């Protein structure tokens, strides 16, 4: 777990000179740069949701009507 408190600089994973235009830059050429753990629709529906969250949901319910990536925007979940 990487926890940088009070940092005002940019963070790079896989690189020593992250972009000045991003708080986090992940560089990878032989692996996927990020993997989201799949959640069931029941698990996703139980979250305390905030705008800006991104999830990968692998089942459906009344909110998550399709399997795939979902983002929280303007107080609602939107299929990405």
Tab-separated table of C-alpha atoms in Angstrom:
chain	number	residue	atom	x	y	z
A	1	UNK	CA	0.000	0.000	0.000
A	2	UNK	CA	1.331	3.393	-1.000
A	3	UNK	CA	0.206	6.222	1.238
A	4	UNK	CA	1.746	9.642	0.679
A	5	UNK	CA	0.361	12.142	3.146
A	6	UNK	CA	0.773	15.833	2.535
A	7	UNK	CA	2.495	15.311	-0.796
A	8	UNK	CA	1.973	18.084	-3.295
A	9	UNK	CA	4.166	16.484	-5.938
A	10	UNK	CA	3.320	14.096	-8.733
A	11	UNK	CA	3.681	10.348	-8.216
A	12	UNK	CA	5.080	7.945	-10.787
A	13	UNK	CA	4.777	4.168	-10.689
A	14	UNK	CA	7.117	2.514	-13.161
A	15	UNK	CA	8.774	5.815	-14.013
A	16	UNK	CA	10.974	8.351	-12.246
A	17	UNK	CA	9.641	11.457	-13.996
A	18	UNK	CA	5.842	11.503	-13.863
A	19	UNK	CA	3.959	14.028	-15.948
A	20	UNK	CA	3.531	17.447	-14.375
A	21	UNK	CA	-0.037	17.369	-15.712
A	22	UNK	CA	-1.187	14.395	-13.608
A	23	UNK	CA	-1.064	13.587	-9.902
A	24	UNK	CA	-0.452	9.902	-10.710
A	25	UNK	CA	1.184	8.389	-13.778
A	26	UNK	CA	1.497	4.629	-14.167
A	27	UNK	CA	3.904	3.372	-16.824
A	28	UNK	CA	3.842	-0.273	-17.906
A	29	UNK	CA	4.834	-2.014	-21.113
A	30	UNK	CA	4.668	-5.707	-20.205
A	31	UNK	CA	1.612	-5.714	-17.901
A	32	UNK	CA	-1.708	-3.917	-17.697
A	33	UNK	CA	-1.104	-0.644	-15.821
A	34	UNK	CA	-4.177	-1.071	-13.619
A	35	UNK	CA	-6.619	-3.825	-12.681
A	36	UNK	CA	-9.887	-3.279	-10.885
A	37	UNK	CA	-11.110	-6.155	-8.748
A	38	UNK	CA	-14.543	-7.260	-9.984
A	39	UNK	CA	-17.468	-6.610	-7.652
A	40	UNK	CA	-20.914	-8.131	-7.704
A	41	UNK	CA	-23.823	-5.771	-8.247
A	42	UNK	CA	-24.855	-6.431	-4.637
A	43	UNK	CA	-21.412	-5.383	-3.367
A	44	UNK	CA	-21.354	-2.309	-5.618
A	45	UNK	CA	-24.852	-1.278	-4.528
A	46	UNK	CA	-23.776	-1.429	-0.870
A	47	UNK	CA	-20.956	1.114	-1.338
A	48	UNK	CA	-21.026	4.638	-0.017
A	49	UNK	CA	-20.874	6.182	-3.469
A	50	UNK	CA	-19.064	9.374	-4.445
A	51	UNK	CA	-18.736	11.092	-7.803
A	52	UNK	CA	-15.530	10.055	-9.547
A	53	UNK	CA	-15.552	6.403	-8.483
A	54	UNK	CA	-14.979	3.708	-11.131
A	55	UNK	CA	-15.981	0.064	-10.664
A	56	UNK	CA	-15.954	-3.163	-12.608
A	57	UNK	CA	-19.244	-4.952	-11.885
A	58	UNK	CA	-19.584	-8.623	-12.881
A	59	UNK	CA	-23.299	-9.214	-12.229
A	60	UNK	CA	-26.517	-7.218	-12.519
A	61	UNK	CA	-29.267	-5.759	-10.353
A	62	UNK	CA	-31.732	-2.866	-10.598
A	63	UNK	CA	-28.916	-0.275	-10.581
A	64	UNK	CA	-26.160	-2.104	-12.438
A	65	UNK	CA	-28.166	-3.403	-15.371
A	66	UNK	CA	-25.138	-4.513	-17.436
A	67	UNK	CA	-21.833	-6.192	-16.595
A	68	UNK	CA	-18.801	-3.949	-17.134
A	69	UNK	CA	-17.231	-0.680	-16.070
A	70	UNK	CA	-19.351	1.883	-14.236
A	71	UNK	CA	-18.558	5.420	-13.105
A	72	UNK	CA	-20.238	7.692	-10.599
A	73	UNK	CA	-21.269	11.048	-12.069
A	74	UNK	CA	-23.663	13.704	-10.759
A	75	UNK	CA	-24.910	11.361	-8.049
A	76	UNK	CA	-25.755	8.405	-10.298
A	77	UNK	CA	-23.957	5.349	-11.683
A	78	UNK	CA	-23.285	5.587	-15.430
A	79	UNK	CA	-22.224	2.664	-17.641
A	80	UNK	CA	-18.849	3.471	-19.186
